Amino acid sequence: MRKIGLLFILISFSTGISAQLIREIKLNYSSSNDHYFVVEPKGNIQGALVLLPGSYQEAESIFPETKLHNVAYLHNLLVVAFTCGKTKAYIDDQTLENIDTVLDHVIKTFHVPKDKFAIGGYSAGGVIALTYAEHCKQYPHKAVINPQAVFTADSPVDLVDVWYTFNREVEKNFSEAAMNEAKAFLKTMKEDLNGTPHTNLENYIKHSPFYSKADDGGNAKYLLQTAVRLYHDPDILWQLKNRRRSLFDMNILCASAMVNYLLLQGNEKAELMIADRPGTRSDGFRHPHSWSIIEEVDCILWIKKSLGIE
């Protein structure tokens, strides 16, 4: 059993209603998950919301980009944020162990029941959130938590499709930012997943939240009883102009297929959420791939309903 110590770093910020604290909790061992951040609610903790950042991002990058933690504070939800390995867009054994360790510590420290958790993430963080929720449902006897709700902010859900999408980005050679991301992830995926979908399709399906060509949806079949929301800003005109992407290159295509699969299997709690406002980064830059596509109040109320909290 790892020995865990605590180091608290307090960062205050104003919501216009009351001051809140983002606490960094340092875990006393060497790992990519050697710390996590929490925002404790205004009243007694009734549940927990786990937030995961995108690739190459620190956990603290979440807080300027969304007000989910502000709204959760007012609704008695503990917010937990941590990084799952900066280059990860899927869960391997080490990442799974790291997530389990953090959440086990959260339960013991803040006394949150294991069935009062929701988990969500942005971009690659959303892939990990979905995959982790699926893992918990597939192996309930050894799962640290029993998440009742899972959501994503413009995340890809089919790793096989991601492989081909990234290859098209490289071939187009239009957006330097998109092309650099594609090259980096193609290299990482080939190394981590031991090949390509051509040479090791089974491993891609194993690590993917959803596989659109499988009758059983791949790992999505483990979410048939779970509340699922996949948030997207389907601004095709922005994508055509700024990235030269068609609908076939956008994350929403496979997301809609995943939600449709869940609905067909009887999960009426599965939803494709279309942004009610244009995605915008905290610096004011317009981008559909943003945390801000999630309407925070509605999302928190959905989480409370999913957790059975009044």
PDB file of C-alpha atoms in Angstrom:
ATOM      1  CA  MET A   1       0.000   0.000   0.000  1.00  0.00           C
ATOM      2  CA  ARG A   2       1.449   3.377  -0.947  1.00  0.00           C
ATOM      3  CA  LYS A   3       2.102   5.831   1.826  1.00  0.00           C
ATOM      4  CA  ILE A   4       0.391   9.095   0.961  1.00  0.00           C
ATOM      5  CA  GLY A   5       1.081  12.513   2.408  1.00  0.00           C
ATOM      6  CA  LEU A   6      -0.728  15.785   1.831  1.00  0.00           C
ATOM      7  CA  LEU A   7       0.415  19.209   0.787  1.00  0.00           C
ATOM      8  CA  PHE A   8      -2.222  21.914   0.500  1.00  0.00           C
ATOM      9  CA  ILE A   9      -1.742  24.880  -1.815  1.00  0.00           C
ATOM     10  CA  LEU A  10      -4.607  27.315  -1.562  1.00  0.00           C
ATOM     11  CA  ILE A  11      -5.624  29.473  -4.489  1.00  0.00           C
ATOM     12  CA  SER A  12      -8.537  31.809  -3.949  1.00  0.00           C
ATOM     13  CA  PHE A  13     -10.754  33.138  -6.669  1.00  0.00           C
ATOM     14  CA  SER A  14     -13.927  35.142  -6.773  1.00  0.00           C
ATOM     15  CA  THR A  15     -17.176  34.029  -8.377  1.00  0.00           C
ATOM     16  CA  GLY A  16     -19.046  37.241  -7.674  1.00  0.00           C
ATOM     17  CA  ILE A  17     -20.981  35.283  -5.039  1.00  0.00           C
ATOM     18  CA  SER A  18     -18.335  34.124  -2.589  1.00  0.00           C
ATOM     19  CA  ALA A  19     -14.666  33.253  -2.456  1.00  0.00           C
ATOM     20  CA  GLN A  20     -13.712  29.695  -3.328  1.00  0.00           C
ATOM     21  CA  LEU A  21     -10.518  27.757  -2.844  1.00  0.00           C
ATOM     22  CA  ILE A  22      -8.812  25.481  -5.308  1.00  0.00           C
ATOM     23  CA  ARG A  23      -6.738  23.131  -3.195  1.00  0.00           C
ATOM     24  CA  GLU A  24      -3.837  21.136  -4.566  1.00  0.00           C
ATOM     25  CA  ILE A  25      -3.445  17.840  -2.755  1.00  0.00           C
ATOM     26  CA  LYS A  26      -0.002  16.330  -3.174  1.00  0.00           C
ATOM     27  CA  LEU A  27       0.306  12.553  -3.065  1.00  0.00           C
ATOM     28  CA  ASN A  28       3.592  11.339  -1.643  1.00  0.00           C
ATOM     29  CA  TYR A  29       4.788   9.078  -4.438  1.00  0.00           C
ATOM     30  CA  SER A  30       6.315   9.400  -7.889  1.00  0.00           C
ATOM     31  CA  SER A  31       3.724   9.239 -10.650  1.00  0.00           C
ATOM     32  CA  SER A  32       2.168  11.306 -13.417  1.00  0.00           C
ATOM     33  CA  ASN A  33      -0.781  11.556 -10.994  1.00  0.00           C
ATOM     34  CA  ASP A  34       1.186  12.703  -7.958  1.00  0.00           C
ATOM     35  CA  HIS A  35      -1.324  15.428  -7.136  1.00  0.00           C
ATOM     36  CA  TYR A  36      -4.881  16.517  -7.748  1.00  0.00           C
ATOM     37  CA  PHE A  37      -6.995  19.629  -7.261  1.00  0.00           C
ATOM     38  CA  VAL A  38     -10.275  19.977  -5.399  1.00  0.00           C
ATOM     39  CA  VAL A  39     -12.906  22.653  -4.988  1.00  0.00           C
ATOM     40  CA  GLU A  40     -15.012  21.930  -1.920  1.00  0.00           C
ATOM     41  CA  PRO A  41     -18.670  22.967  -2.068  1.00  0.00           C
ATOM     42  CA  LYS A  42     -20.477  25.630  -0.108  1.00  0.00           C
ATOM     43  CA  GLY A  43     -22.399  23.082   1.971  1.00  0.00           C
ATOM     44  CA  ASN A  44     -22.029  19.427   2.899  1.00  0.00           C
ATOM     45  CA  ILE A  45     -20.608  17.253   0.112  1.00  0.00           C
ATOM     46  CA  GLN A  46     -23.402  15.298  -1.586  1.00  0.00           C
ATOM     47  CA  GLY A  47     -21.439  13.963  -4.543  1.00  0.00           C
ATOM     48  CA  ALA A  48     -18.309  14.427  -6.620  1.00  0.00           C
ATOM     49  CA  LEU A  49     -17.595  15.694 -10.122  1.00  0.00           C
ATOM     50  CA  VAL A  50     -14.308  14.513 -11.650  1.00  0.00           C
ATOM     51  CA  LEU A  51     -12.906  16.690 -14.466  1.00  0.00           C
ATOM     52  CA  LEU A  52     -10.083  15.610 -16.784  1.00  0.00           C
ATOM     53  CA  PRO A  53      -8.117  18.001 -19.037  1.00  0.00           C
ATOM     54  CA  GLY A  54      -7.121  17.493 -22.644  1.00  0.00           C
ATOM     55  CA  SER A  55      -3.777  16.139 -23.778  1.00  0.00           C
ATOM     56  CA  TYR A  56      -0.650  18.175 -23.035  1.00  0.00           C
ATOM     57  CA  GLN A  57      -2.648  20.164 -20.469  1.00  0.00           C
ATOM     58  CA  GLU A  58      -2.313  20.512 -16.714  1.00  0.00           C
ATOM     59  CA  ALA A  59      -5.323  19.941 -14.484  1.00  0.00           C
ATOM     60  CA  GLU A  60      -5.357  23.557 -13.337  1.00  0.00           C
ATOM     61  CA  SER A  61      -5.914  24.638 -16.951  1.00  0.00           C
ATOM     62  CA  ILE A  62      -9.542  23.542 -16.576  1.00  0.00           C
ATOM     63  CA  PHE A  63     -10.597  26.262 -14.137  1.00  0.00           C
ATOM     64  CA  PRO A  64     -10.241  29.336 -16.393  1.00  0.00           C
ATOM     65  CA  GLU A  65     -12.038  27.566 -19.263  1.00  0.00           C
ATOM     66  CA  THR A  66     -15.324  26.592 -17.603  1.00  0.00           C
ATOM     67  CA  LYS A  67     -17.572  27.540 -14.713  1.00  0.00           C
ATOM     68  CA  LEU A  68     -18.535  23.959 -13.897  1.00  0.00           C
ATOM     69  CA  HIS A  69     -16.630  24.128 -10.616  1.00  0.00           C
ATOM     70  CA  ASN A  70     -18.344  27.430  -9.715  1.00  0.00           C
ATOM     71  CA  VAL A  71     -21.806  25.970 -10.218  1.00  0.00           C
ATOM     72  CA  ALA A  72     -20.869  22.698  -8.515  1.00  0.00           C
ATOM     73  CA  TYR A  73     -19.732  24.725  -5.490  1.00  0.00           C
ATOM     74  CA  LEU A  74     -23.240  26.114  -5.077  1.00  0.00           C
ATOM     75  CA  HIS A  75     -24.847  22.684  -5.517  1.00  0.00           C
ATOM     76  CA  ASN A  76     -22.831  20.789  -2.899  1.00  0.00           C
ATOM     77  CA  LEU A  77     -20.702  18.835  -5.341  1.00  0.00           C
ATOM     78  CA  LEU A  78     -17.007  18.308  -4.686  1.00  0.00           C
ATOM     79  CA  VAL A  79     -14.951  19.000  -7.821  1.00  0.00           C
ATOM     80  CA  VAL A  80     -11.837  16.905  -8.429  1.00  0.00           C
ATOM     81  CA  ALA A  81      -9.390  17.595 -11.275  1.00  0.00           C
ATOM     82  CA  PHE A  82      -6.182  15.822 -12.238  1.00  0.00           C
ATOM     83  CA  THR A  83      -4.030  14.928 -15.225  1.00  0.00           C
ATOM     84  CA  CYS A  84      -3.983  11.391 -16.615  1.00  0.00           C
ATOM     85  CA  GLY A  85      -0.626  11.593 -18.360  1.00  0.00           C
ATOM     86  CA  LYS A  86      -0.173  14.449 -20.759  1.00  0.00           C
ATOM     87  CA  THR A  87       0.058  12.392 -23.938  1.00  0.00           C
ATOM     88  CA  LYS A  88      -2.669   9.882 -23.133  1.00  0.00           C
ATOM     89  CA  ALA A  89      -5.867   9.672 -25.151  1.00  0.00           C
ATOM     90  CA  TYR A  90      -6.743   6.225 -23.798  1.00  0.00           C
ATOM     91  CA  ILE A  91      -6.243   4.202 -20.654  1.00  0.00           C
ATOM     92  CA  ASP A  92      -3.380   1.773 -20.180  1.00  0.00           C
ATOM     93  CA  ASP A  93      -2.694  -0.250 -17.017  1.00  0.00           C
ATOM     94  CA  GLN A  94      -0.550   2.462 -15.423  1.00  0.00           C
ATOM     95  CA  THR A  95      -3.085   5.209 -16.149  1.00  0.00           C
ATOM     96  CA  LEU A  96      -5.850   3.050 -14.695  1.00  0.00           C
ATOM     97  CA  GLU A  97      -3.839   2.482 -11.525  1.00  0.00           C
ATOM     98  CA  ASN A  98      -3.123   6.210 -11.207  1.00  0.00           C
ATOM     99  CA  ILE A  99      -6.801   7.162 -11.565  1.00  0.00           C
ATOM    100  CA  ASP A 100      -7.826   4.502  -9.056  1.00  0.00           C
ATOM    101  CA  THR A 101      -5.259   5.787  -6.558  1.00  0.00           C
ATOM    102  CA  VAL A 102      -6.485   9.388  -6.806  1.00  0.00           C
ATOM    103  CA  LEU A 103     -10.168   8.483  -6.538  1.00  0.00           C
ATOM    104  CA  ASP A 104      -9.557   6.074  -3.671  1.00  0.00           C
ATOM    105  CA  HIS A 105      -7.838   8.926  -1.854  1.00  0.00           C
ATOM    106  CA  VAL A 106     -10.755  11.264  -2.625  1.00  0.00           C
ATOM    107  CA  ILE A 107     -13.236   8.781  -1.140  1.00  0.00           C
ATOM    108  CA  LYS A 108     -11.195   8.299   2.025  1.00  0.00           C
ATOM    109  CA  THR A 109     -10.443  12.009   2.470  1.00  0.00           C
ATOM    110  CA  PHE A 110     -13.828  13.522   1.628  1.00  0.00           C
ATOM    111  CA  HIS A 111     -16.095  10.548   2.419  1.00  0.00           C
ATOM    112  CA  VAL A 112     -17.894  10.527  -0.920  1.00  0.00           C
ATOM    113  CA  PRO A 113     -19.936   7.341  -1.525  1.00  0.00           C
ATOM    114  CA  LYS A 114     -18.589   5.446  -4.546  1.00  0.00           C
ATOM    115  CA  ASP A 115     -21.972   5.648  -6.293  1.00  0.00           C
ATOM    116  CA  LYS A 116     -22.118   9.461  -6.035  1.00  0.00           C
ATOM    117  CA  PHE A 117     -19.558  10.226  -8.744  1.00  0.00           C
ATOM    118  CA  ALA A 118     -19.865  11.802 -12.190  1.00  0.00           C
ATOM    119  CA  ILE A 119     -16.858  12.044 -14.492  1.00  0.00           C
ATOM    120  CA  GLY A 120     -16.225  14.178 -17.560  1.00  0.00           C
ATOM    121  CA  GLY A 121     -13.417  15.454 -19.697  1.00  0.00           C
ATOM    122  CA  TYR A 122     -12.369  17.691 -22.522  1.00  0.00           C
ATOM    123  CA  SER A 123     -10.933  16.269 -25.749  1.00  0.00           C
ATOM    124  CA  ALA A 124      -8.613  13.354 -24.856  1.00  0.00           C
ATOM    125  CA  GLY A 125      -9.745  13.733 -21.248  1.00  0.00           C
ATOM    126  CA  GLY A 126     -13.252  12.865 -22.391  1.00  0.00           C
ATOM    127  CA  VAL A 127     -11.976   9.694 -24.051  1.00  0.00           C
ATOM    128  CA  ILE A 128     -10.402   8.678 -20.751  1.00  0.00           C
ATOM    129  CA  ALA A 129     -13.559   9.606 -18.814  1.00  0.00           C
ATOM    130  CA  LEU A 130     -15.682   7.383 -21.052  1.00  0.00           C
ATOM    131  CA  THR A 131     -13.209   4.510 -20.982  1.00  0.00           C
ATOM    132  CA  TYR A 132     -12.838   4.700 -17.210  1.00  0.00           C
ATOM    133  CA  ALA A 133     -16.614   4.693 -16.727  1.00  0.00           C
ATOM    134  CA  GLU A 134     -16.831   1.656 -19.007  1.00  0.00           C
ATOM    135  CA  HIS A 135     -14.106  -0.072 -16.984  1.00  0.00           C
ATOM    136  CA  CYS A 136     -16.024   0.568 -13.751  1.00  0.00           C
ATOM    137  CA  LYS A 137     -19.182  -0.925 -15.229  1.00  0.00           C
ATOM    138  CA  GLN A 138     -17.372  -3.902 -16.753  1.00  0.00           C
ATOM    139  CA  TYR A 139     -15.534  -4.752 -13.537  1.00  0.00           C
ATOM    140  CA  PRO A 140     -17.773  -3.513 -10.688  1.00  0.00           C
ATOM    141  CA  HIS A 141     -16.201  -5.920  -8.188  1.00  0.00           C
ATOM    142  CA  LYS A 142     -12.845  -4.160  -8.397  1.00  0.00           C
ATOM    143  CA  ALA A 143     -13.876  -0.636  -9.457  1.00  0.00           C
ATOM    144  CA  VAL A 144     -13.023   2.198  -7.074  1.00  0.00           C
ATOM    145  CA  ILE A 145     -16.149   4.175  -8.007  1.00  0.00           C
ATOM    146  CA  ASN A 146     -19.509   3.439  -9.601  1.00  0.00           C
ATOM    147  CA  PRO A 147     -20.036   6.509 -11.820  1.00  0.00           C
ATOM    148  CA  GLN A 148     -23.648   7.383 -12.500  1.00  0.00           C
ATOM    149  CA  ALA A 149     -22.941   9.950 -15.233  1.00  0.00           C
ATOM    150  CA  VAL A 150     -20.190  10.544 -17.783  1.00  0.00           C
ATOM    151  CA  PHE A 151     -19.772  13.374 -20.285  1.00  0.00           C
ATOM    152  CA  THR A 152     -17.324  14.751 -22.840  1.00  0.00           C
ATOM    153  CA  ALA A 153     -16.496  18.113 -24.411  1.00  0.00           C
ATOM    154  CA  ASP A 154     -15.830  17.574 -28.132  1.00  0.00           C
ATOM    155  CA  SER A 155     -14.018  14.277 -27.611  1.00  0.00           C
ATOM    156  CA  PRO A 156     -13.354  11.638 -30.248  1.00  0.00           C
ATOM    157  CA  VAL A 157     -14.951   8.338 -29.227  1.00  0.00           C
ATOM    158  CA  ASP A 158     -13.687   5.873 -31.845  1.00  0.00           C
ATOM    159  CA  LEU A 159      -9.882   5.434 -31.867  1.00  0.00           C
ATOM    160  CA  VAL A 160      -9.949   3.621 -35.191  1.00  0.00           C
ATOM    161  CA  ASP A 161     -11.693   6.590 -36.760  1.00  0.00           C
ATOM    162  CA  VAL A 162      -9.212   8.925 -35.022  1.00  0.00           C
ATOM    163  CA  TRP A 163      -6.318   7.148 -36.726  1.00  0.00           C
ATOM    164  CA  TYR A 164      -7.748   7.757 -40.186  1.00  0.00           C
ATOM    165  CA  THR A 165      -8.835  11.313 -39.348  1.00  0.00           C
ATOM    166  CA  PHE A 166      -5.325  12.233 -38.199  1.00  0.00           C
ATOM    167  CA  ASN A 167      -3.847  10.735 -41.353  1.00  0.00           C
ATOM    168  CA  ARG A 168      -6.143  12.910 -43.436  1.00  0.00           C
ATOM    169  CA  GLU A 169      -4.962  15.972 -41.463  1.00  0.00           C
ATOM    170  CA  VAL A 170      -1.367  15.185 -42.381  1.00  0.00           C
ATOM    171  CA  GLU A 171      -2.258  14.631 -46.027  1.00  0.00           C
ATOM    172  CA  LYS A 172      -4.170  17.929 -46.249  1.00  0.00           C
ATOM    173  CA  ASN A 173      -1.210  19.873 -44.853  1.00  0.00           C
ATOM    174  CA  PHE A 174      -3.436  22.908 -44.283  1.00  0.00           C
ATOM    175  CA  SER A 175      -3.419  23.853 -40.595  1.00  0.00           C
ATOM    176  CA  GLU A 176      -0.025  23.728 -38.898  1.00  0.00           C
ATOM    177  CA  ALA A 177      -1.622  23.316 -35.460  1.00  0.00           C
ATOM    178  CA  ALA A 178      -3.867  20.472 -36.611  1.00  0.00           C
ATOM    179  CA  MET A 179      -1.072  18.779 -38.532  1.00  0.00           C
ATOM    180  CA  ASN A 180       1.375  18.924 -35.602  1.00  0.00           C
ATOM    181  CA  GLU A 181      -1.236  17.437 -33.292  1.00  0.00           C
ATOM    182  CA  ALA A 182      -2.008  14.703 -35.796  1.00  0.00           C
ATOM    183  CA  LYS A 183       1.645  13.753 -36.270  1.00  0.00           C
ATOM    184  CA  ALA A 184       2.262  13.638 -32.515  1.00  0.00           C
ATOM    185  CA  PHE A 185      -0.736  11.440 -31.826  1.00  0.00           C
ATOM    186  CA  LEU A 186      -0.158   9.119 -34.765  1.00  0.00           C
ATOM    187  CA  LYS A 187       3.324   8.446 -33.406  1.00  0.00           C
ATOM    188  CA  THR A 188       2.061   7.945 -29.851  1.00  0.00           C
ATOM    189  CA  MET A 189      -0.826   5.719 -30.907  1.00  0.00           C
ATOM    190  CA  LYS A 190       1.420   3.524 -33.023  1.00  0.00           C
ATOM    191  CA  GLU A 191       3.849   3.096 -30.115  1.00  0.00           C
ATOM    192  CA  ASP A 192       1.328   2.685 -27.285  1.00  0.00           C
ATOM    193  CA  LEU A 193      -1.146   0.501 -29.161  1.00  0.00           C
ATOM    194  CA  ASN A 194       1.556  -1.627 -30.765  1.00  0.00           C
ATOM    195  CA  GLY A 195       0.847  -0.845 -34.377  1.00  0.00           C
ATOM    196  CA  THR A 196      -1.889   0.629 -36.508  1.00  0.00           C
ATOM    197  CA  PRO A 197      -5.526  -0.377 -37.071  1.00  0.00           C
ATOM    198  CA  HIS A 198      -4.222  -2.318 -40.084  1.00  0.00           C
ATOM    199  CA  THR A 199      -1.805  -4.396 -38.023  1.00  0.00           C
ATOM    200  CA  ASN A 200      -3.436  -4.479 -34.576  1.00  0.00           C
ATOM    201  CA  LEU A 201      -7.125  -3.603 -34.902  1.00  0.00           C
ATOM    202  CA  GLU A 202      -8.066  -5.619 -31.823  1.00  0.00           C
ATOM    203  CA  ASN A 203      -5.930  -3.437 -29.552  1.00  0.00           C
ATOM    204  CA  TYR A 204      -7.453  -0.230 -30.910  1.00  0.00           C
ATOM    205  CA  ILE A 205     -10.953  -1.581 -30.291  1.00  0.00           C
ATOM    206  CA  LYS A 206      -9.938  -2.704 -26.783  1.00  0.00           C
ATOM    207  CA  HIS A 207      -8.832   0.824 -25.817  1.00  0.00           C
ATOM    208  CA  SER A 208     -11.606   2.730 -27.607  1.00  0.00           C
ATOM    209  CA  PRO A 209     -14.798   3.945 -25.864  1.00  0.00           C
ATOM    210  CA  PHE A 210     -16.790   3.015 -28.966  1.00  0.00           C
ATOM    211  CA  TYR A 211     -16.259   1.155 -32.207  1.00  0.00           C
ATOM    212  CA  SER A 212     -18.738   2.173 -34.861  1.00  0.00           C
ATOM    213  CA  LYS A 213     -18.323  -0.979 -36.973  1.00  0.00           C
ATOM    214  CA  ALA A 214     -19.088  -3.402 -34.144  1.00  0.00           C
ATOM    215  CA  ASP A 215     -22.684  -4.544 -33.694  1.00  0.00           C
ATOM    216  CA  ASP A 216     -22.260  -4.371 -29.916  1.00  0.00           C
ATOM    217  CA  GLY A 217     -20.664  -0.900 -30.015  1.00  0.00           C
ATOM    218  CA  GLY A 218     -17.368  -2.147 -28.628  1.00  0.00           C
ATOM    219  CA  ASN A 219     -16.887  -0.934 -25.050  1.00  0.00           C
ATOM    220  CA  ALA A 220     -19.963   1.298 -25.309  1.00  0.00           C
ATOM    221  CA  LYS A 221     -22.062  -1.732 -24.404  1.00  0.00           C
ATOM    222  CA  TYR A 222     -20.994  -1.245 -20.778  1.00  0.00           C
ATOM    223  CA  LEU A 223     -22.786   2.126 -20.593  1.00  0.00           C
ATOM    224  CA  LEU A 224     -26.314   0.893 -21.250  1.00  0.00           C
ATOM    225  CA  GLN A 225     -27.451   1.824 -17.721  1.00  0.00           C
ATOM    226  CA  THR A 226     -25.392   5.027 -17.344  1.00  0.00           C
ATOM    227  CA  ALA A 227     -26.298   8.644 -18.051  1.00  0.00           C
ATOM    228  CA  VAL A 228     -24.133   9.802 -20.976  1.00  0.00           C
ATOM    229  CA  ARG A 229     -23.787  13.231 -22.557  1.00  0.00           C
ATOM    230  CA  LEU A 230     -21.512  14.005 -25.492  1.00  0.00           C
ATOM    231  CA  TYR A 231     -21.213  17.789 -26.029  1.00  0.00           C
ATOM    232  CA  HIS A 232     -20.285  19.237 -29.429  1.00  0.00           C
ATOM    233  CA  ASP A 233     -20.249  22.519 -31.317  1.00  0.00           C
ATOM    234  CA  PRO A 234     -20.947  21.379 -34.910  1.00  0.00           C
ATOM    235  CA  ASP A 235     -19.851  24.583 -36.626  1.00  0.00           C
ATOM    236  CA  ILE A 236     -19.046  23.102 -40.022  1.00  0.00           C
ATOM    237  CA  LEU A 237     -18.448  26.535 -41.579  1.00  0.00           C
ATOM    238  CA  TRP A 238     -15.709  27.271 -39.017  1.00  0.00           C
ATOM    239  CA  GLN A 239     -14.149  23.862 -39.668  1.00  0.00           C
ATOM    240  CA  LEU A 240     -14.192  24.305 -43.444  1.00  0.00           C
ATOM    241  CA  LYS A 241     -12.660  27.760 -43.251  1.00  0.00           C
ATOM    242  CA  ASN A 242     -10.068  27.214 -40.527  1.00  0.00           C
ATOM    243  CA  ARG A 243      -9.205  23.504 -40.780  1.00  0.00           C
ATOM    244  CA  ARG A 244     -10.530  22.365 -44.181  1.00  0.00           C
ATOM    245  CA  ARG A 245     -12.525  19.685 -42.393  1.00  0.00           C
ATOM    246  CA  SER A 246     -15.751  18.124 -43.604  1.00  0.00           C
ATOM    247  CA  LEU A 247     -18.316  16.497 -41.341  1.00  0.00           C
ATOM    248  CA  PHE A 248     -16.408  13.245 -41.792  1.00  0.00           C
ATOM    249  CA  ASP A 249     -13.417  14.838 -40.037  1.00  0.00           C
ATOM    250  CA  MET A 250     -15.362  16.101 -37.009  1.00  0.00           C
ATOM    251  CA  ASN A 251     -15.670  14.336 -33.656  1.00  0.00           C
ATOM    252  CA  ILE A 252     -19.442  14.726 -33.668  1.00  0.00           C
ATOM    253  CA  LEU A 253     -19.853  12.162 -36.448  1.00  0.00           C
ATOM    254  CA  CYS A 254     -18.818   9.152 -34.326  1.00  0.00           C
ATOM    255  CA  ALA A 255     -20.310  10.744 -31.205  1.00  0.00           C
ATOM    256  CA  SER A 256     -23.734  10.769 -32.853  1.00  0.00           C
ATOM    257  CA  ALA A 257     -23.247   7.120 -33.848  1.00  0.00           C
ATOM    258  CA  MET A 258     -22.371   6.202 -30.252  1.00  0.00           C
ATOM    259  CA  VAL A 259     -25.418   7.984 -28.818  1.00  0.00           C
ATOM    260  CA  ASN A 260     -27.620   6.373 -31.445  1.00  0.00           C
ATOM    261  CA  TYR A 261     -26.242   2.946 -30.536  1.00  0.00           C
ATOM    262  CA  LEU A 262     -27.005   3.537 -26.841  1.00  0.00           C
ATOM    263  CA  LEU A 263     -30.513   4.762 -27.639  1.00  0.00           C
ATOM    264  CA  LEU A 264     -31.180   1.732 -29.836  1.00  0.00           C
ATOM    265  CA  GLN A 265     -30.102  -0.487 -26.945  1.00  0.00           C
ATOM    266  CA  GLY A 266     -32.647   1.184 -24.669  1.00  0.00           C
ATOM    267  CA  ASN A 267     -30.486   3.738 -22.852  1.00  0.00           C
ATOM    268  CA  GLU A 268     -32.809   6.737 -22.797  1.00  0.00           C
ATOM    269  CA  LYS A 269     -30.241   8.574 -20.656  1.00  0.00           C
ATOM    270  CA  ALA A 270     -27.823   8.905 -23.591  1.00  0.00           C
ATOM    271  CA  GLU A 271     -27.777  12.370 -25.179  1.00  0.00           C
ATOM    272  CA  LEU A 272     -25.949  14.196 -27.942  1.00  0.00           C
ATOM    273  CA  MET A 273     -25.691  17.765 -26.684  1.00  0.00           C
ATOM    274  CA  ILE A 274     -25.447  20.522 -29.286  1.00  0.00           C
ATOM    275  CA  ALA A 275     -23.798  23.665 -27.890  1.00  0.00           C
ATOM    276  CA  ASP A 276     -26.202  26.537 -27.303  1.00  0.00           C
ATOM    277  CA  ARG A 277     -23.366  29.034 -27.807  1.00  0.00           C
ATOM    278  CA  PRO A 278     -20.194  29.197 -29.909  1.00  0.00           C
ATOM    279  CA  GLY A 279     -17.199  27.532 -28.293  1.00  0.00           C
ATOM    280  CA  THR A 280     -14.720  30.133 -27.034  1.00  0.00           C
ATOM    281  CA  ARG A 281     -11.432  29.810 -25.162  1.00  0.00           C
ATOM    282  CA  SER A 282     -10.738  31.855 -22.028  1.00  0.00           C
ATOM    283  CA  ASP A 283      -8.571  34.255 -24.032  1.00  0.00           C
ATOM    284  CA  GLY A 284     -11.568  35.067 -26.233  1.00  0.00           C
ATOM    285  CA  PHE A 285     -10.408  32.946 -29.179  1.00  0.00           C
ATOM    286  CA  ARG A 286     -13.312  31.383 -31.060  1.00  0.00           C
ATOM    287  CA  HIS A 287     -12.842  27.615 -31.254  1.00  0.00           C
ATOM    288  CA  PRO A 288     -15.481  24.827 -31.346  1.00  0.00           C
ATOM    289  CA  HIS A 289     -13.017  22.576 -29.486  1.00  0.00           C
ATOM    290  CA  SER A 290     -13.477  24.192 -26.062  1.00  0.00           C
ATOM    291  CA  TRP A 291     -14.751  23.501 -22.546  1.00  0.00           C
ATOM    292  CA  SER A 292     -17.165  26.404 -22.969  1.00  0.00           C
ATOM    293  CA  ILE A 293     -19.520  24.406 -25.206  1.00  0.00           C
ATOM    294  CA  ILE A 294     -20.911  22.893 -21.995  1.00  0.00           C
ATOM    295  CA  GLU A 295     -23.721  24.969 -20.471  1.00  0.00           C
ATOM    296  CA  GLU A 296     -22.677  24.732 -16.848  1.00  0.00           C
ATOM    297  CA  VAL A 297     -25.921  25.134 -14.909  1.00  0.00           C
ATOM    298  CA  ASP A 298     -27.812  22.639 -17.045  1.00  0.00           C
ATOM    299  CA  CYS A 299     -24.913  20.174 -16.825  1.00  0.00           C
ATOM    300  CA  ILE A 300     -24.688  20.359 -13.027  1.00  0.00           C
ATOM    301  CA  LEU A 301     -28.457  19.922 -12.663  1.00  0.00           C
ATOM    302  CA  TRP A 302     -28.234  16.869 -14.945  1.00  0.00           C
ATOM    303  CA  ILE A 303     -25.410  15.474 -12.811  1.00  0.00           C
ATOM    304  CA  LYS A 304     -27.431  15.987  -9.617  1.00  0.00           C
ATOM    305  CA  LYS A 305     -30.407  14.200 -11.157  1.00  0.00           C
ATOM    306  CA  SER A 306     -28.172  11.352 -12.313  1.00  0.00           C
ATOM    307  CA  LEU A 307     -26.699  11.033  -8.810  1.00  0.00           C
ATOM    308  CA  GLY A 308     -30.142  11.103  -7.189  1.00  0.00           C
ATOM    309  CA  ILE A 309     -29.423  14.355  -5.367  1.00  0.00           C
ATOM    310  CA  GLU A 310     -32.276  16.729  -4.571  1.00  0.00           C
TER     311      GLU A 310
END
